[in-house]
Short mmCIF file of C-alpha atoms in Angstrom, two decimals:
data_model
loop_
_atom_site.label_atom_id
_atom_site.label_comp_id
_atom_site.label_asym_id
_atom_site.label_seq_id
_atom_site.Cartn_x
_atom_site.Cartn_y
_atom_site.Cartn_z
CA MET M 1 0.26 21.00 19.81
CA LYS M 2 2.14 23.49 17.65
CA LYS M 3 4.91 20.93 17.19
CA VAL M 4 2.32 18.24 16.04
CA PHE M 5 0.81 20.55 13.59
CA CYS M 6 4.03 22.08 12.32
CA ARG M 7 4.57 23.05 8.80
CA HIS M 8 6.23 19.75 7.79
CA ASN M 9 3.47 17.63 9.15
CA LEU M 10 0.86 19.66 7.47
CA LEU M 11 2.54 19.50 4.15
CA LEU M 12 3.09 15.78 4.41
CA MET M 13 -0.54 15.36 5.41
CA GLY M 14 -1.27 17.16 2.18
CA VAL M 15 1.09 14.92 0.20
CA GLN M 16 -0.46 11.72 1.73
CA SER M 17 -3.99 12.91 1.37
CA PHE M 18 -3.96 14.19 -2.14
CA TYR M 19 -1.89 11.06 -3.37
CA TRP M 20 -4.51 8.70 -1.88
CA GLY M 21 -7.37 10.86 -3.11
CA ALA M 22 -5.95 10.54 -6.70
CA TYR M 23 -5.24 6.89 -6.10
CA CYS M 24 -8.89 6.35 -5.08
CA MET M 25 -10.15 8.04 -8.28
CA PHE M 26 -8.30 5.75 -10.59
CA PHE M 27 -7.51 2.38 -8.72
CA GLY M 28 -10.06 2.54 -5.93
CA PHE M 29 -13.08 2.15 -8.23
CA LEU M 30 -11.20 0.37 -11.05
CA VAL M 31 -12.64 -3.12 -10.72
CA MET M 32 -16.14 -1.70 -10.36
CA TYR M 33 -15.58 0.56 -13.41
CA MET M 34 -14.40 -2.34 -15.49
CA GLN M 35 -17.28 -4.61 -14.35
CA ASN M 36 -19.71 -1.86 -15.31
CA HIS M 37 -18.29 -1.92 -18.78
CA GLY M 38 -18.73 -5.71 -19.19
CA TYR M 39 -15.39 -7.11 -17.95
CA THR M 40 -15.61 -10.48 -16.16
CA ASN M 41 -14.13 -11.27 -12.74
CA LEU M 42 -11.32 -13.05 -14.44
CA GLN M 43 -10.53 -10.17 -16.71
CA CYS M 44 -10.49 -7.83 -13.80
CA ALA M 45 -8.09 -10.21 -12.04
CA GLN M 46 -5.86 -10.21 -15.13
CA PHE M 47 -5.64 -6.40 -15.00
CA GLN M 48 -4.71 -6.56 -11.30
CA ILE M 49 -2.09 -9.11 -12.06
CA ALA M 50 -0.61 -6.89 -14.77
CA ILE M 51 -0.41 -4.13 -12.15
CA ALA M 52 1.29 -6.51 -9.79
CA VAL M 53 3.79 -7.83 -12.42
CA ILE M 54 4.73 -4.12 -13.39
CA SER M 55 5.02 -3.28 -9.67
CA LEU M 56 7.24 -6.26 -9.14
CA ILE M 57 9.70 -5.15 -11.78
CA THR M 58 9.54 -1.46 -11.21
CA GLN M 59 9.35 -0.98 -7.47
CA PRO M 60 13.02 -2.11 -6.73
CA LEU M 61 14.14 0.05 -9.52
CA TYR M 62 12.33 3.10 -7.94
CA GLY M 63 13.99 2.26 -4.58
CA TYR M 64 17.44 1.95 -6.00
CA LEU M 65 16.99 5.24 -7.98
CA ALA M 66 15.80 6.96 -4.84
CA ASP M 67 18.81 5.59 -2.80
CA THR M 68 21.34 6.47 -5.59
CA TYR M 69 20.35 8.83 -8.34
CA ILE M 70 17.00 10.73 -8.06
CA THR M 71 15.58 12.00 -4.87
CA CYS M 72 12.17 11.00 -3.65
CA LYS M 73 10.82 14.52 -4.18
CA ARG M 74 11.83 14.50 -7.91
CA ILE M 75 10.51 11.05 -8.52
CA ILE M 76 7.10 12.01 -7.14
CA LEU M 77 7.02 15.25 -9.20
CA ILE M 78 7.84 13.41 -12.43
CA VAL M 79 5.42 10.55 -12.15
CA SER M 80 2.50 12.83 -10.94
CA VAL M 81 2.81 15.15 -13.89
CA LEU M 82 2.84 12.15 -16.39
CA SER M 83 -0.11 10.40 -14.75
CA VAL M 84 -2.78 13.03 -15.51
CA PRO M 85 -3.04 12.59 -19.23
CA LEU M 86 -3.39 8.85 -18.90
CA ALA M 87 -6.22 9.15 -16.44
CA PHE M 88 -8.15 11.10 -19.29
CA LEU M 89 -7.21 8.51 -21.76
CA LEU M 90 -8.75 5.45 -19.96
CA PRO M 91 -12.50 6.35 -20.55
CA ALA M 92 -11.77 6.78 -24.29
CA VAL M 93 -10.31 3.28 -24.60
CA ILE M 94 -12.26 1.24 -21.97
CA GLY M 95 -14.23 -0.36 -24.79
CA THR M 96 -11.08 -1.82 -26.22
CA PRO M 97 -9.54 -4.39 -23.66
CA VAL M 98 -6.02 -4.29 -25.24
CA LEU M 99 -5.72 -0.43 -25.08
CA ALA M 100 -7.32 -0.31 -21.62
CA PHE M 101 -4.83 -2.84 -20.47
CA CYS M 102 -1.95 -0.63 -21.94
CA VAL M 103 -3.19 2.50 -20.11
CA VAL M 104 -3.74 0.77 -16.79
CA SER M 105 -0.28 -0.86 -17.03
CA VAL M 106 1.56 2.52 -17.65
CA GLN M 107 -0.55 4.26 -14.98
CA SER M 108 0.45 1.56 -12.46
CA ILE M 109 4.16 2.29 -13.22
CA LEU M 110 3.49 6.02 -12.56
CA VAL M 111 0.96 6.06 -9.67
CA TYR M 112 0.84 2.61 -8.02
CA ASN M 113 4.54 2.54 -6.89
CA THR M 114 4.54 6.11 -5.51
CA THR M 115 3.15 5.21 -2.05
CA SER M 116 6.45 3.55 -1.03
CA ILE M 117 8.47 6.69 -2.22
CA ILE M 118 6.27 9.04 -0.28
CA ASP M 119 6.73 6.88 2.90
CA MET M 120 10.45 6.63 2.37
CA TRP M 121 10.68 10.38 1.94
CA THR M 122 8.66 10.89 5.13
CA VAL M 123 11.19 8.63 6.95
CA GLN M 124 14.12 10.61 5.45
CA LEU M 125 12.62 13.97 6.48
CA ARG M 126 11.86 12.52 9.99
CA GLU M 127 15.65 12.02 10.40
CA LYS M 128 16.43 15.61 9.60
CA VAL M 129 13.46 17.47 11.04
CA SER M 130 12.26 16.98 14.60
CA GLY M 131 8.61 16.75 15.16
CA ILE M 132 7.48 14.79 11.97
CA ASN M 133 4.81 12.22 12.91
CA TYR M 134 4.21 9.56 10.34
CA GLY M 135 1.13 8.36 12.10
CA LEU M 136 -0.36 11.86 11.84
CA THR M 137 0.59 12.33 8.28
CA ARG M 138 -0.57 8.94 7.12
CA SER M 139 -3.91 9.25 9.10
CA ALA M 140 -4.87 12.28 7.05
CA SER M 141 -4.66 10.14 3.86
CA SER M 142 -6.94 7.61 5.49
CA VAL M 143 -9.60 10.24 6.27
CA VAL M 144 -9.35 11.58 2.76
CA TYR M 145 -9.50 8.21 1.18
CA SER M 146 -12.46 7.13 3.22
CA VAL M 147 -14.40 10.27 2.58
CA SER M 148 -13.55 10.15 -1.06
CA CYS M 149 -14.79 6.54 -1.36
CA LEU M 150 -18.06 7.42 0.38
CA ILE M 151 -18.79 10.67 -1.58
CA TYR M 152 -17.68 9.33 -4.97
CA GLY M 153 -19.51 6.05 -4.45
CA ARG M 154 -22.76 8.09 -4.33
CA LEU M 155 -21.71 10.52 -7.07
CA ILE M 156 -20.95 7.62 -9.49
CA GLU M 157 -24.55 6.48 -8.91
CA THR M 158 -26.09 9.94 -9.38
CA VAL M 159 -24.00 11.83 -11.99
CA GLY M 160 -21.98 9.00 -13.56
CA GLU M 161 -18.41 7.63 -13.80
CA TRP M 162 -17.14 10.66 -15.64
CA VAL M 163 -16.53 12.56 -12.44
CA LEU M 164 -13.52 10.36 -11.47
CA THR M 165 -11.13 11.67 -14.18
CA PRO M 166 -11.30 15.42 -13.45
CA SER M 167 -11.24 14.62 -9.82
CA PHE M 168 -7.96 12.67 -10.35
CA ALA M 169 -6.51 15.90 -12.05
CA VAL M 170 -7.48 18.09 -9.10
CA PHE M 171 -6.04 15.79 -6.42
CA THR M 172 -2.78 15.46 -8.43
CA ALA M 173 -2.46 19.22 -8.95
CA LEU M 174 -2.86 19.68 -5.09
CA LEU M 175 -0.27 16.95 -4.49
CA LEU M 176 2.23 18.65 -6.60
CA ILE M 177 1.78 21.99 -4.81
CA CYS M 178 2.54 20.27 -1.44
CA VAL M 179 5.51 18.27 -2.85
CA LEU M 180 7.09 21.53 -4.28
CA MET M 181 6.90 23.13 -0.78
CA LEU M 182 8.91 20.51 0.99
CA GLU M 183 12.69 20.05 1.16
CA GLU M 184 14.68 17.59 -0.97
CA VAL M 185 16.68 15.01 0.94
CA PRO M 186 20.00 14.03 -0.81
CA CYS M 187 20.42 10.30 -1.92
CA LYS M 188 22.34 8.27 0.70
CA ASN M 189 23.94 5.69 -1.59
CA THR M 190 26.29 8.06 -3.39
CA ALA M 191 30.13 8.48 -3.19
CA GLU M 192 29.62 11.65 -1.06
CA ASN M 193 26.91 10.41 1.33
CA ALA M 194 27.63 6.74 1.63
CA ASP M 195 28.72 4.95 4.78
CA SER M 196 32.48 5.12 4.78
CA SER M 197 32.72 1.41 5.98
CA MET M 198 30.53 0.27 3.08
CA GLY M 199 31.18 2.73 0.30
CA ARG M 200 28.57 3.02 -2.52
CA VAL M 201 26.64 -0.13 -2.87
CA SER M 202 25.68 -1.42 -6.41
CA GLY M 203 22.19 -2.77 -7.14
CA LEU M 204 23.50 -6.32 -7.12
CA GLY M 205 25.40 -5.67 -3.91
CA ALA M 206 22.37 -4.32 -2.18
CA ALA M 207 20.42 -7.41 -3.28
CA ARG M 208 23.07 -9.79 -1.96
CA MET M 209 23.15 -7.87 1.33
CA LEU M 210 19.40 -8.20 1.82
CA VAL M 211 19.29 -11.95 0.89
CA LYS M 212 21.88 -12.66 3.63
CA ASN M 213 19.70 -10.77 6.13
CA LYS M 214 17.81 -13.63 7.80
CA ILE M 215 15.36 -11.43 9.68
CA TYR M 216 14.58 -9.52 6.51
CA VAL M 217 14.09 -12.73 4.47
CA VAL M 218 11.74 -14.35 7.08
CA PHE M 219 9.64 -11.19 7.33
CA ILE M 220 9.29 -10.83 3.62
CA LEU M 221 8.31 -14.46 3.11
CA SER M 222 5.56 -14.20 5.68
CA GLN M 223 4.46 -10.89 4.23
CA PHE M 224 4.15 -12.54 0.89
CA PHE M 225 1.47 -15.00 2.01
CA LEU M 226 -0.23 -12.21 4.07
CA GLN M 227 -0.36 -9.96 0.90
CA ILE M 228 -2.00 -12.72 -1.13
CA VAL M 229 -4.92 -12.31 1.38
CA MET M 230 -4.93 -8.60 1.43
CA LYS M 231 -4.68 -8.01 -2.22
CA GLY M 232 -7.09 -10.72 -3.15
CA LEU M 233 -9.79 -9.59 -0.60
CA GLY M 234 -9.25 -5.92 -1.13
CA ASN M 235 -9.61 -5.93 -4.86
CA PHE M 236 -12.72 -8.00 -4.83
CA THR M 237 -14.68 -6.30 -2.08
CA ASN M 238 -17.21 -5.38 -4.70
CA ASN M 239 -18.26 -9.08 -5.04
CA PHE M 240 -19.17 -9.35 -1.38
CA VAL M 241 -21.17 -6.12 -1.68
CA VAL M 242 -23.01 -7.26 -4.85
CA GLU M 243 -23.80 -10.66 -3.23
CA LEU M 244 -25.62 -8.76 -0.55
CA GLY M 245 -27.63 -6.61 -3.08
CA GLY M 246 -25.42 -3.53 -2.86
CA ALA M 247 -23.94 -1.30 -5.55
CA GLY M 248 -21.51 1.68 -6.00
CA GLY M 249 -22.89 3.54 -3.01
CA GLU M 250 -22.48 0.51 -0.60
CA LEU M 251 -19.08 -0.23 -2.02
CA GLY M 252 -17.97 3.38 -1.27
CA ALA M 253 -19.40 3.02 2.17
CA MET M 254 -17.40 -0.10 2.77
CA TYR M 255 -14.16 1.55 1.68
CA PHE M 256 -15.09 4.50 4.01
CA ILE M 257 -15.54 2.20 6.92
CA SER M 258 -12.17 0.42 6.41
CA SER M 259 -10.29 3.59 5.71
CA PHE M 260 -11.77 5.59 8.47
CA CYS M 261 -10.91 2.89 11.03
CA GLU M 262 -7.21 3.35 10.08
CA VAL M 263 -7.09 6.70 11.69
CA PRO M 264 -7.05 5.67 15.46
CA VAL M 265 -4.88 2.68 14.77
CA LEU M 266 -2.21 4.99 13.25
CA PHE M 267 -2.10 7.10 16.38
CA LEU M 268 -1.95 4.03 18.52
CA MET M 269 0.80 2.54 16.41
CA GLU M 270 2.90 5.61 16.80
CA ARG M 271 3.14 4.76 20.49
CA LEU M 272 3.29 0.88 20.25
CA LEU M 273 6.16 0.97 17.91
CA LYS M 274 8.26 2.77 20.57
CA ARG M 275 7.16 0.38 23.38
CA VAL M 276 6.28 -3.06 21.95
CA ARG M 277 8.56 -5.50 20.15
CA LEU M 278 7.63 -5.31 16.44
CA ASP M 279 7.46 -9.13 16.10
CA TYR M 280 4.55 -9.18 18.52
CA ILE M 281 2.64 -6.40 16.72
CA TYR M 282 2.99 -8.37 13.55
CA LEU M 283 1.36 -11.41 15.36
CA VAL M 284 -1.57 -9.20 16.19
CA VAL M 285 -1.88 -8.12 12.56
CA LEU M 286 -2.22 -11.81 11.66
CA ALA M 287 -4.74 -12.30 14.22
CA LEU M 288 -6.90 -9.42 12.97
CA THR M 289 -6.68 -10.89 9.47
CA GLY M 290 -7.86 -14.23 10.64
CA VAL M 291 -10.90 -12.80 12.44
CA ARG M 292 -11.75 -10.70 9.38
CA LEU M 293 -11.88 -13.93 7.33
CA LEU M 294 -14.15 -15.50 9.87
CA PHE M 295 -16.62 -12.62 9.54
CA LEU M 296 -16.55 -13.09 5.82
CA TYR M 297 -17.11 -16.81 5.93
CA PHE M 298 -19.73 -17.21 8.55
CA GLY M 299 -21.41 -13.85 8.10
CA GLY M 300 -23.48 -13.37 4.95
CA THR M 301 -25.08 -10.16 6.15
CA MET M 302 -24.24 -6.55 5.71
CA PRO M 303 -23.40 -6.08 9.49
CA SER M 304 -20.96 -8.93 9.26
CA LEU M 305 -19.38 -7.31 6.26
CA VAL M 306 -19.20 -4.01 8.08
CA CYS M 307 -17.32 -5.79 10.86
CA ALA M 308 -15.01 -7.39 8.40
CA GLN M 309 -14.19 -3.96 6.90
CA VAL M 310 -13.47 -2.50 10.36
CA LEU M 311 -10.93 -5.18 10.87
CA THR M 312 -9.58 -4.69 7.30
CA GLY M 313 -8.67 -1.12 7.99
CA MET M 314 -7.02 -2.01 11.36
CA ALA M 315 -4.98 -4.79 9.88
CA TYR M 316 -4.12 -3.01 6.65
CA ILE M 317 -2.75 0.20 8.17
CA SER M 318 -1.06 -1.62 11.16
CA ASN M 319 0.72 -3.81 8.67
CA ALA M 320 1.65 -0.91 6.33
CA TYR M 321 3.23 1.15 9.13
CA LEU M 322 4.85 -1.87 10.71
CA MET M 323 6.42 -2.98 7.43
CA ILE M 324 8.11 0.45 6.91
CA GLU M 325 9.49 0.55 10.53
CA TYR M 326 10.48 -3.18 10.37
CA ILE M 327 12.43 -3.06 7.23
CA CYS M 328 14.09 0.30 8.04
CA ARG M 329 15.29 -1.00 11.43
CA CYS M 330 16.55 -4.30 10.24
CA THR M 331 18.51 -3.01 7.10
CA PRO M 332 21.33 -0.44 6.71
CA GLY M 333 20.07 3.08 6.16
CA GLN M 334 22.12 3.37 2.99
CA VAL M 335 19.82 0.79 1.25
CA ASN M 336 16.58 1.44 3.11
CA SER M 337 14.67 2.58 -0.01
CA THR M 338 15.91 -0.46 -1.97
CA ALA M 339 14.97 -2.74 0.87
CA LEU M 340 11.58 -1.35 1.27
CA THR M 341 10.63 -1.19 -2.38
CA LEU M 342 12.20 -4.73 -2.97
CA GLY M 343 10.24 -6.03 -0.16
CA LEU M 344 6.99 -4.39 -1.39
CA ALA M 345 7.62 -5.85 -4.91
CA ILE M 346 7.93 -9.33 -3.56
CA THR M 347 5.05 -9.11 -1.14
CA GLY M 348 2.62 -6.67 -2.58
CA ALA M 349 3.30 -7.20 -6.25
CA LEU M 350 4.05 -11.03 -6.32
CA GLY M 351 1.54 -11.60 -3.58
CA GLY M 352 -0.91 -9.58 -5.61
CA ILE M 353 -0.26 -11.63 -8.72
CA VAL M 354 -1.22 -14.77 -6.84
CA GLY M 355 -3.98 -13.17 -4.75
CA ASN M 356 -5.77 -11.60 -7.73
CA TYR M 357 -5.46 -14.61 -9.94
CA MET M 358 -6.77 -17.00 -7.32
CA ALA M 359 -9.62 -14.51 -6.38
CA GLY M 360 -10.78 -14.20 -9.93
CA ALA M 361 -10.52 -17.85 -10.70
CA LEU M 362 -11.99 -19.17 -7.39
CA ILE M 363 -14.84 -16.71 -7.33
CA ASP M 364 -15.79 -17.49 -11.00
CA SER M 365 -15.53 -21.26 -10.56
CA PHE M 366 -16.45 -21.87 -6.96
CA GLY M 367 -17.89 -18.84 -5.33
CA LEU M 368 -17.01 -16.67 -2.47
CA LYS M 369 -16.98 -19.33 0.30
CA ILE M 370 -14.20 -21.45 -1.25
CA PHE M 371 -12.28 -18.12 -2.01
CA VAL M 372 -12.31 -17.16 1.67
CA LEU M 373 -11.27 -20.59 2.77
CA PHE M 374 -8.27 -20.41 0.51
CA MET M 375 -7.38 -17.04 2.09
CA MET M 376 -7.63 -18.57 5.57
CA GLY M 377 -4.98 -21.16 4.39
CA MET M 378 -2.75 -18.39 3.23
CA THR M 379 -3.04 -16.61 6.57
CA VAL M 380 -1.90 -19.80 8.34
CA LEU M 381 1.01 -20.10 6.02
CA SER M 382 1.98 -16.57 6.82
CA LEU M 383 2.09 -17.34 10.45
CA VAL M 384 4.11 -20.54 9.88
CA ALA M 385 6.63 -18.77 7.76
CA PHE M 386 7.16 -16.00 10.47
CA LEU M 387 7.70 -18.40 13.39
CA PRO M 388 11.37 -19.06 12.58
CA ARG M 389 11.98 -15.44 13.28
CA PHE M 390 11.92 -16.23 17.04
CA LEU M 391 14.78 -18.72 16.44
CA ILE M 392 17.01 -16.23 14.78
CA LYS M 393 19.58 -14.64 17.08
CA SER M 394 19.52 -10.78 16.64
CA SER M 395 22.52 -8.63 16.94
CA PRO M 396 22.51 -6.27 19.96
CA GLU M 397 21.72 -3.36 17.55
CA GLU M 398 18.80 -5.28 16.01
CA ALA M 399 17.43 -6.45 19.34
CA ALA M 400 17.34 -2.91 20.59
CA VAL M 401 15.07 -1.70 17.79
CA ILE M 402 13.11 -4.74 16.59
#
């Protein structure tokens, strides 16, 4: 028990918790906040697309910087400090769409991409310090995010939206304290630390290396279609709540349910990833996503939406953990950060662009039923895109870990 709750695990729990607490204050309620200020579904989708486009461009850059020039710890410190003034600026410019667009865009550069850097830093520390448990540290963030959604959903109804901004600042300050107390891990892709057989890899060289990796390419293609579903559904949960007569409190409760369900799954994943082939775990993630969509299509009641949110939490966190492990195991350690952030850019960012645009357009034009049918089609495409993985012959090293 002492080893589980060691200093590193406790501090990483703080990093994850306070980051996701701050994230919830800004991005968790962003669509609802905009809709409350008169923005249409299509306008909200355009903002989400802007976030995705920026992430598509900047995430690989963050990854290569973390591999080569600036440690993960320093990146987190820099972007966290810069994000606080922008959080206070949004309420002042929300009435002017162009200015609000600029604030959200810059904030997405600073905050939205940090999650992959935190995850990569955890993996790096795990290689150097025994006892670090990613499932434990990440589960803490799920608890904080879920409780934050529940509490702040009610607070918004009772005291107003103003409470989000100072709360963002508090969470960020606590994040900075935890980050400062953890060790720095040197960049791997440097002349001093690079693999002697490869040498230092350039950005273009890393991209070429990843494109030639068939397992990586198939996995990322499948993830692209899956993230269309996850991003589109996740950002427009409010529409399902409103259709059933709910408001901010109910939306917070839905986020609480999905996030809280992540906790037991994370502990289970810690064991499964050591015993079960990663490809089979991914097929389970796709199945969970499919059942979630069935609840949304055939439900139409608050209990069915609750069931869908339970599956949302299970599928989302399983996939998030799996993606980190899958990419780190099938790519050289020297370019792990680049591989992870490039993969997240293609899947989460590009998938987010398609998912959010189609969500806004389909909901405004045809309603939620057609939107859910489209997402069912994307889930099937994700499965079809992944099936060639079972035809690719793995090297002995890859077969041992994937």
